[in-house]
CSV table of C-alpha atoms and ligand atoms in Angstrom, one decimal:
chain,number,residue,atom,x,y,z
A,1,MET,CA,-0.2,-0.3,0.2
A,2,MET,CA,1.8,3.1,-0.9
A,3,ALA,CA,1.2,6.4,1.1
A,4,ASP,CA,1.6,10.4,-0.5
A,5,LYS,CA,5.5,10.8,-1.0
A,6,GLU,CA,6.4,13.1,1.9
A,7,LYS,CA,2.6,12.1,4.0
A,8,PHE,CA,1.4,9.2,5.1
A,9,PHE,CA,-2.5,7.9,5.5
A,10,VAL,CA,-2.8,4.9,7.2
A,11,PRO,CA,-2.4,3.6,10.9
A,12,VAL,CA,1.2,2.1,10.3
A,13,ILE,CA,4.4,2.3,9.3
A,14,PHE,CA,7.1,0.1,8.4
A,15,ALA,CA,10.2,3.0,8.8
A,16,ASP,CA,13.1,-0.7,6.8
A,17,ARG,CA,12.7,-3.2,4.7
A,18,PHE,CA,11.5,-6.5,6.4
A,19,PHE,CA,10.2,-9.4,6.0
A,20,MET,CA,6.4,-10.1,7.1
A,21,SER,CA,4.6,-12.5,5.5
A,22,ALA,CA,1.2,-11.9,3.3
A,23,ASN,CA,-0.9,-12.9,6.4
A,24,ALA,CA,0.3,-10.8,8.6
A,25,LEU,CA,-0.1,-7.6,5.5
A,26,ALA,CA,-3.6,-8.8,5.3
A,27,ASP,CA,-4.2,-8.6,8.6
A,28,ILE,CA,-3.1,-5.0,9.1
A,29,THR,CA,-5.1,-4.3,5.7
A,30,LEU,CA,-7.6,-5.1,7.7
A,31,LYS,CA,-6.6,-2.9,10.5
A,32,GLY,CA,-6.2,-0.1,8.3
A,33,GLY,CA,-3.8,0.3,6.7
A,34,TYR,CA,0.7,-0.2,5.9
A,35,ALA,CA,3.2,2.1,4.7
A,36,TRP,CA,6.7,1.0,3.8
A,37,ALA,CA,8.8,4.0,4.2
A,38,ASP,CA,12.4,2.1,3.0
A,39,ALA,CA,14.0,5.2,5.1
A,40,LYS,CA,17.5,5.1,4.8
A,41,ASP,CA,18.1,6.8,8.3
A,42,HIS,CA,15.8,8.3,10.5
A,43,PHE,CA,16.4,12.0,10.0
A,44,ASP,CA,15.1,10.6,6.5
A,45,LEU,CA,12.3,8.8,7.8
A,46,ALA,CA,11.1,11.9,10.3
A,47,GLU,CA,11.1,13.6,6.5
A,48,LYS,CA,9.0,11.0,4.8
A,49,LEU,CA,6.3,10.9,7.8
A,50,THR,CA,6.4,14.8,7.3
A,51,GLY,CA,3.2,16.0,9.7
A,52,SER,CA,1.6,12.3,9.2
A,53,PRO,CA,-1.4,12.5,12.8
A,54,PHE,CA,-3.3,9.5,11.2
A,55,VAL,CA,0.3,7.5,12.0
A,56,ARG,CA,-0.1,5.2,15.3
A,57,VAL,CA,2.6,2.3,15.1
A,58,ILE,CA,6.3,2.4,14.0
A,59,VAL,CA,7.5,-0.9,13.9
A,60,SER,CA,11.6,-0.1,13.2
A,61,GLU,CA,14.0,-3.2,12.3
A,62,TYR,CA,17.0,-0.9,12.7
A,63,ILE,CA,15.9,2.7,12.0
A,64,LYS,CA,16.7,5.1,14.8
A,65,ILE,CA,12.8,5.7,16.5
A,66,ASN,CA,13.5,9.3,18.8
A,67,SER,CA,11.9,11.9,20.0
A,68,LEU,CA,12.3,13.6,15.6
A,69,ILE,CA,9.6,10.8,14.4
A,70,LEU,CA,7.1,11.9,17.5
A,71,GLU,CA,7.6,16.1,15.7
A,72,GLN,CA,6.5,14.3,12.9
A,73,ALA,CA,4.2,12.0,14.3
A,74,PRO,CA,1.9,13.3,16.6
A,75,GLY,CA,-0.3,11.3,17.3
A,76,LEU,CA,2.2,7.6,17.8
A,77,LYS,CA,1.0,5.3,20.5
A,78,GLY,CA,3.4,2.3,19.9
A,79,VAL,CA,7.1,1.5,18.7
A,80,ILE,CA,7.8,-2.2,18.0
A,81,ALA,CA,11.2,-3.2,17.6
A,82,TYR,CA,10.7,-5.9,15.2
A,83,GLY,CA,13.1,-8.7,16.2
A,84,ALA,CA,14.9,-8.7,19.6
A,85,GLY,CA,17.0,-5.6,20.6
A,86,TYR,CA,16.0,-2.4,20.5
A,87,ASP,CA,18.8,0.0,21.0
A,88,HIS,CA,17.4,2.4,17.6
A,89,ILE,CA,14.8,2.9,20.0
A,90,ASP,CA,14.5,5.8,22.4
A,91,VAL,CA,12.7,4.0,25.0
A,92,ASP,CA,12.7,6.4,28.3
A,93,PHE,CA,11.5,9.5,25.8
A,94,PHE,CA,8.5,7.7,24.1
A,95,THR,CA,7.9,5.5,28.3
A,96,SER,CA,8.0,9.2,29.5
A,97,ARG,CA,5.3,9.8,27.3
A,98,GLY,CA,2.6,6.9,27.5
A,99,ILE,CA,3.2,5.7,24.4
A,100,PHE,CA,4.2,1.8,24.7
A,101,VAL,CA,8.1,0.7,23.3
A,102,CYS,CA,8.2,-3.6,22.1
A,103,ASN,CA,9.8,-5.7,20.6
A,104,CYS,CA,9.2,-9.6,19.4
A,105,ARG,CA,11.3,-11.3,21.9
A,106,GLY,CA,11.8,-15.0,22.2
A,107,GLU,CA,10.0,-15.5,18.1
A,108,ASN,CA,13.9,-14.8,16.5
A,109,ALA,CA,15.7,-17.3,19.8
A,110,GLN,CA,16.0,-20.1,18.1
A,111,ALA,CA,17.3,-18.6,14.6
A,112,VAL,CA,19.7,-17.2,16.5
A,113,ALA,CA,20.7,-20.1,18.4
A,114,GLU,CA,21.1,-22.2,14.8
A,115,LEU,CA,23.3,-19.8,13.7
A,116,THR,CA,25.7,-19.1,16.5
A,117,PHE,CA,26.7,-23.7,16.2
A,118,GLY,CA,26.5,-22.9,11.8
A,119,LEU,CA,28.8,-20.6,12.8
A,120,LEU,CA,31.4,-21.9,15.7
A,121,LEU,CA,31.3,-25.3,14.0
A,122,SER,CA,32.6,-23.5,10.3
A,123,LEU,CA,35.1,-21.8,12.5
A,124,MET,CA,36.2,-25.4,14.6
A,125,ARG,CA,36.2,-27.3,11.3
A,126,ARG,CA,36.9,-24.5,8.7
A,127,ILE,CA,33.6,-25.6,6.7
A,128,HIS,CA,33.8,-22.0,5.1
A,129,LEU,CA,37.5,-22.6,3.7
A,130,ALA,CA,36.4,-25.6,2.4
A,131,ASP,CA,33.5,-24.6,-0.1
A,132,HIS,CA,35.6,-22.8,-1.2
A,133,PHE,CA,38.4,-24.3,-1.8
A,134,ILE,CA,36.6,-27.4,-3.1
A,135,ARG,CA,34.8,-25.3,-6.0
A,136,GLU,CA,38.4,-23.7,-6.2
A,137,ASN,CA,39.2,-26.9,-7.5
A,138,GLY,CA,42.0,-27.8,-5.0
A,139,TRP,CA,40.8,-30.9,-4.3
A,140,LYS,CA,43.4,-33.2,-6.8
A,141,ARG,CA,44.3,-36.4,-4.7
A,142,THR,CA,42.0,-39.0,-2.1
A,143,ASP,CA,44.2,-39.0,0.5
A,144,SER,CA,44.0,-37.0,3.3
A,145,ALA,CA,47.3,-36.2,3.8
A,146,ALA,CA,47.2,-34.9,1.2
A,147,LEU,CA,44.6,-31.6,2.1
A,148,PRO,CA,45.9,-28.4,3.0
A,149,GLU,CA,46.6,-28.2,6.9
A,150,TRP,CA,43.7,-26.3,7.7
A,151,THR,CA,41.7,-28.9,7.5
A,152,MET,CA,42.6,-30.4,10.0
A,153,GLY,CA,39.8,-28.6,12.7
A,154,ARG,CA,38.5,-29.5,16.4
A,155,GLU,CA,35.9,-31.0,17.8
A,156,LEU,CA,33.2,-29.4,20.5
A,157,TRP,CA,32.8,-32.4,22.0
A,158,GLY,CA,33.7,-32.3,25.4
A,159,LYS,CA,34.5,-29.0,25.7
A,160,THR,CA,33.7,-25.5,27.6
A,161,PHE,CA,31.2,-23.1,26.3
A,162,GLY,CA,30.9,-20.0,28.2
A,163,ILE,CA,27.5,-17.9,27.5
A,164,ILE,CA,27.9,-14.9,28.2
A,165,GLY,CA,23.6,-13.0,28.9
A,166,LEU,CA,21.1,-16.1,29.2
A,167,GLY,CA,17.9,-15.3,28.1
A,168,GLN,CA,15.2,-16.0,25.7
A,169,ILE,CA,18.7,-17.0,22.3
A,170,GLY,CA,21.4,-18.0,25.8
A,171,SER,CA,19.4,-20.9,26.8
A,172,ARG,CA,18.3,-22.4,23.7
A,173,VAL,CA,21.7,-22.1,22.9
A,174,ALA,CA,23.0,-24.3,26.1
A,175,ARG,CA,19.7,-26.8,25.0
A,176,ILE,CA,22.2,-27.4,22.1
A,177,ALA,CA,25.3,-26.8,23.9
A,178,ARG,CA,24.1,-30.2,25.7
A,179,GLY,CA,23.9,-31.8,23.0
A,180,PHE,CA,27.9,-31.7,22.2
A,181,ASP,CA,28.6,-33.1,25.7
A,182,MET,CA,30.2,-29.5,27.1
A,183,ARG,CA,30.6,-28.3,30.1
A,184,ILE,CA,28.3,-25.5,29.6
A,185,LEU,CA,29.3,-21.8,32.4
A,186,SER,CA,26.7,-18.6,32.7
A,187,TYR,CA,27.5,-15.2,33.4
A,188,ASP,CA,24.2,-13.3,34.0
A,189,PRO,CA,23.5,-11.4,36.8
A,190,PHE,CA,19.4,-10.7,36.3
A,191,ALA,CA,19.3,-14.9,34.8
A,192,GLN,CA,18.0,-17.4,36.9
A,193,ILE,CA,18.9,-21.3,35.7
A,194,LYS,CA,16.0,-23.6,35.7
A,195,GLU,CA,16.4,-26.6,37.1
A,196,GLY,CA,18.0,-29.5,34.7
A,197,MET,CA,19.0,-27.1,32.1
A,198,GLY,CA,22.7,-28.7,33.4
A,199,VAL,CA,24.2,-25.0,33.1
A,200,GLU,CA,27.5,-23.3,35.3
A,201,SER,CA,26.8,-20.1,37.1
A,202,ALA,CA,30.1,-19.0,36.6
A,203,GLY,CA,31.8,-15.4,36.7
A,204,LEU,CA,32.8,-13.3,33.9
A,205,GLU,CA,36.4,-13.3,34.8
A,206,ASP,CA,36.2,-16.9,34.7
A,207,ILE,CA,34.5,-18.2,31.9
A,208,LEU,CA,36.2,-15.3,29.7
A,209,SER,CA,39.8,-17.5,31.7
A,210,ASN,CA,38.2,-20.6,31.3
A,211,ALA,CA,35.9,-21.2,28.3
A,212,ASP,CA,37.3,-22.9,25.2
A,213,ILE,CA,34.4,-21.5,23.5
A,214,ILE,CA,32.2,-17.4,24.6
A,215,SER,CA,29.1,-16.6,23.3
A,216,LEU,CA,28.4,-13.7,22.9
A,217,HIS,CA,24.6,-13.0,23.8
A,218,VAL,CA,23.2,-9.8,26.3
A,219,PRO,CA,21.8,-6.7,24.8
A,220,LEU,CA,23.3,-3.6,23.8
A,221,THR,CA,23.8,-1.3,26.3
A,222,ALA,CA,25.9,1.3,28.8
A,223,GLU,CA,26.6,-1.1,30.6
A,224,THR,CA,27.8,-4.1,27.5
A,225,GLU,CA,29.1,-2.2,25.1
A,226,LYS,CA,32.4,-3.6,25.3
A,227,MET,CA,31.7,-5.7,27.9
A,228,VAL,CA,34.7,-7.4,25.3
A,229,ASN,CA,38.0,-5.5,25.2
A,230,ALA,CA,41.5,-5.1,25.1
A,231,ARG,CA,41.3,-6.5,29.0
A,232,ALA,CA,39.1,-8.9,28.1
A,233,LEU,CA,40.5,-10.6,25.3
A,234,SER,CA,43.6,-11.1,27.4
A,235,LEU,CA,41.9,-13.4,29.7
A,236,LEU,CA,41.3,-15.8,27.0
A,237,LYS,CA,43.2,-19.1,26.2
A,238,PRO,CA,45.4,-18.7,23.2
A,239,GLU,CA,42.3,-21.3,21.9
A,240,ALA,CA,39.6,-20.3,22.5
A,241,VAL,CA,36.7,-18.8,19.7
A,242,LEU,CA,34.9,-16.0,20.2
A,243,VAL,CA,30.9,-16.1,18.6
A,244,ASN,CA,29.0,-12.7,18.3
A,245,THR,CA,26.0,-13.2,17.1
A,246,SER,CA,24.0,-10.2,19.3
A,247,ARG,CA,25.4,-6.7,18.4
A,248,GLY,CA,28.9,-5.9,17.3
A,249,LYS,CA,29.6,-2.7,19.6
A,250,ILE,CA,29.8,-6.0,22.3
A,251,ILE,CA,33.3,-6.4,21.5
A,252,ASP,CA,36.0,-3.9,20.9
A,253,GLU,CA,36.6,-4.1,16.9
A,254,PRO,CA,40.1,-2.6,17.4
A,255,ALA,CA,41.2,-5.2,19.7
A,256,LEU,CA,39.6,-8.0,18.3
A,257,ILE,CA,41.2,-7.7,15.4
A,258,LYS,CA,44.4,-7.0,17.4
A,259,ALA,CA,44.3,-10.4,19.2
A,260,LEU,CA,43.3,-12.1,16.1
A,261,GLU,CA,46.1,-11.1,13.6
A,262,GLU,CA,49.3,-11.4,17.0
A,263,ARG,CA,47.3,-15.2,17.0
A,264,ARG,CA,46.9,-14.6,20.9
A,265,ILE,CA,42.6,-16.8,20.6
A,266,GLY,CA,41.9,-19.6,18.3
A,267,GLY,CA,39.5,-17.6,15.8
A,268,ALA,CA,36.0,-15.4,16.0
A,269,ALA,CA,32.7,-15.8,14.2
A,270,LEU,CA,31.2,-12.7,14.0
A,271,ASP,CA,27.1,-12.5,12.3
A,272,VAL,CA,26.6,-8.7,13.5
A,273,PHE,CA,29.2,-5.6,12.9
A,274,SER,CA,30.1,-2.1,15.4
A,275,GLN,CA,29.4,-0.2,11.8
A,276,GLU,CA,26.6,-2.9,9.5
A,277,PRO,CA,27.4,-3.9,6.4
A,278,ILE,CA,31.2,-4.4,7.2
A,279,PRO,CA,33.4,-1.3,5.0
A,280,SER,CA,35.3,-4.1,1.8
A,281,ASP,CA,38.2,-3.2,2.7
A,282,HIS,CA,37.3,-4.3,5.9
A,283,PRO,CA,40.2,-6.1,8.2
A,284,PHE,CA,38.3,-9.0,9.0
A,285,PHE,CA,38.7,-9.8,5.6
A,286,ARG,CA,42.0,-10.5,5.3
A,287,LEU,CA,41.4,-12.9,8.8
A,288,LYS,CA,41.0,-16.9,8.1
A,289,ASN,CA,40.4,-17.4,12.0
A,290,VAL,CA,37.6,-15.5,10.9
A,291,VAL,CA,34.1,-17.1,9.2
A,292,LEU,CA,31.2,-13.4,8.8
A,293,SER,CA,28.2,-13.5,7.9
A,294,PRO,CA,25.6,-10.9,7.2
A,295,HIS,CA,23.4,-10.2,10.3
A,296,MET,CA,21.7,-12.8,9.5
A,297,GLY,CA,21.3,-14.3,12.6
A,298,ALA,CA,17.6,-13.9,13.0
A,299,MET,CA,16.8,-14.6,9.4
A,300,THR,CA,14.4,-18.4,9.3
A,301,GLN,CA,11.1,-18.6,7.3
A,302,GLU,CA,10.3,-19.9,10.8
A,303,ALA,CA,11.2,-17.1,12.9
A,304,GLY,CA,9.5,-14.4,9.8
A,305,GLU,CA,6.2,-15.7,10.5
A,306,ARG,CA,6.6,-15.5,13.6
A,307,LEU,CA,8.0,-12.2,14.0
A,308,SER,CA,5.3,-11.2,11.7
A,309,ASP,CA,2.0,-12.7,13.6
A,310,ALA,CA,4.2,-11.0,17.2
A,311,VAL,CA,4.1,-7.8,14.9
A,312,VAL,CA,0.7,-8.0,13.9
A,313,ARG,CA,-0.8,-9.2,17.5
A,314,GLN,CA,1.3,-5.5,19.1
A,315,VAL,CA,0.3,-4.0,16.0
A,316,ARG,CA,-3.7,-4.5,17.8
A,317,ASP,CA,-3.0,-3.7,21.2
A,318,ILE,CA,-1.3,-0.4,20.8
A,319,ILE,CA,-4.6,0.3,18.2
A,320,THR,CA,-7.0,-0.8,20.9
A,321,GLY,CA,-5.5,1.0,23.8
A,322,ARG,CA,-4.0,-2.9,26.0
A,323,LYS,CA,-1.0,-3.0,27.2
A,324,PRO,CA,1.3,-5.7,24.5
A,325,GLU,CA,2.7,-9.0,24.8
A,326,CYS,CA,6.1,-7.6,24.5
A,327,LEU,CA,6.0,-4.5,26.3
A,328,ILE,CA,10.0,-3.2,27.4
A,329,GLU,CA,9.3,-1.2,31.4
B,401,NAD,P1,16.3,-11.3,26.6
B,401,NAD,O1,16.6,-10.2,26.5
B,401,NAD,O2,15.4,-12.6,26.2
B,401,NAD,O3,18.1,-12.1,26.7
B,401,NAD,C1,19.2,-11.3,26.9
B,401,NAD,C2,19.5,-11.1,28.7
B,401,NAD,O4,20.8,-10.9,28.7
B,401,NAD,C3,19.3,-11.3,30.6
B,401,NAD,O5,19.0,-12.7,30.3
B,401,NAD,C4,19.8,-10.7,30.2
B,401,NAD,O6,19.3,-10.7,32.1
B,401,NAD,C5,21.1,-10.5,30.0
B,401,NAD,N1,21.9,-9.1,30.3
B,401,NAD,C6,22.1,-7.9,30.3
B,401,NAD,N2,22.8,-7.6,30.8
B,401,NAD,C7,23.7,-8.3,30.8
B,401,NAD,C8,24.5,-7.8,31.3
B,401,NAD,N3,25.1,-6.8,31.6
B,401,NAD,N4,26.0,-8.8,31.3
B,401,NAD,C9,25.1,-10.5,31.5
B,401,NAD,N5,23.9,-10.4,31.3
B,401,NAD,C10,23.4,-9.5,30.8
B,401,NAD,O7,17.4,-10.9,24.6
B,401,NAD,P2,17.3,-12.1,23.7
B,401,NAD,O8,16.7,-12.4,22.8
B,401,NAD,O9,18.3,-13.4,24.1
B,401,NAD,O10,18.8,-11.1,22.0
B,401,NAD,C11,19.7,-11.3,22.7
B,401,NAD,C12,20.5,-9.9,21.8
B,401,NAD,O11,20.2,-10.7,20.9
B,401,NAD,C13,19.6,-9.4,21.2
B,401,NAD,O12,19.2,-7.5,22.3
B,401,NAD,C14,20.3,-8.7,20.2
B,401,NAD,O13,20.6,-7.1,20.4
B,401,NAD,C15,20.6,-9.9,19.7
B,401,NAD,N6,20.1,-10.3,18.9
B,401,NAD,C16,20.6,-10.6,16.7
B,401,NAD,C17,19.8,-11.2,16.4
B,401,NAD,C18,20.9,-11.3,15.1
B,401,NAD,O14,20.1,-10.8,13.8
B,401,NAD,N7,22.2,-11.7,15.2
B,401,NAD,C19,18.6,-10.9,16.4
B,401,NAD,C20,18.0,-11.3,17.3
B,401,NAD,C21,18.5,-11.0,18.6
């Protein structure tokens, strides 16, 4: 559904482009309609809104939503973060004005947990290099000893796995890790470890110094920004690997690059970066002990369907003045 170039006459605006199922879109059409703003950034979104009094809900995956947006959409009742992370939304600003802010937590958790292991297995067994090698016609002999040295990987079985942030994603990661018979340590001062989870609570430094694999699943906050800095990296064992499917800014990237270049740690598997998309001359591209993916943790058909349904439910709640199910308080 299209709107005027610089003003929207529908209640629901999708700030950027993300997957919404056909059923979900049909449902929102019945609730008054929607428009894709396809904004480049929040300035662009504000310009496209330019005095849109009928807008009630803005759904945003990455576009910053702040006071500038409310100025142009004065009838706004709620902001929905498409996904789990909501560091792009000025929660305090909207909440103090009685405007709901919610996310779609949990709906994409399994997808992210599975990608975490996809990246990790690729890093440990060099699947990314092997695929490239075979396509480039590098496989000439059947004897395994003739294969490049890097094909000699490492197993997950019996390793110590450290989870930082034991929420929706972290606890699913723990469940999968159990299948590899790993010892699982977790640092999360706010989460309770449920009985039977097979997870031991540990301090951050304990995990950094003892785990073979460290996987990050915390939200980006003032506290977690650069949580993995040069000092934290200096505690890692030389073979330890780091997996980040949370937010890029949780790692001090220059410090990580240095540790990887100097081979002070075993490697890193990264789905998220401090600047996205990463520039084409980024140092990560020169490093073989790194596996990269383009922030696609939540990108499964199943998660897309669940996210779409969660958006519809919360649009309905916001429009009818009810508290949305995933309100951020
Ligand atoms: P969640 O809120 O369920 O879990 C986050 C956990 O982190 C909570 O248990 C919380 O107690 C803990 N935590 C918060 N601050 C902490 C701190 N300082 N130290 C240790 N633990 C702390 O969220 P989730 O659904 O598990 O998602 C986690 C993050 O993953 C999101 O905030 C988002 O940034 C990221 N994410 C990435 C993708 C992707 O595509 N790669 C997709 C979804 C979510």
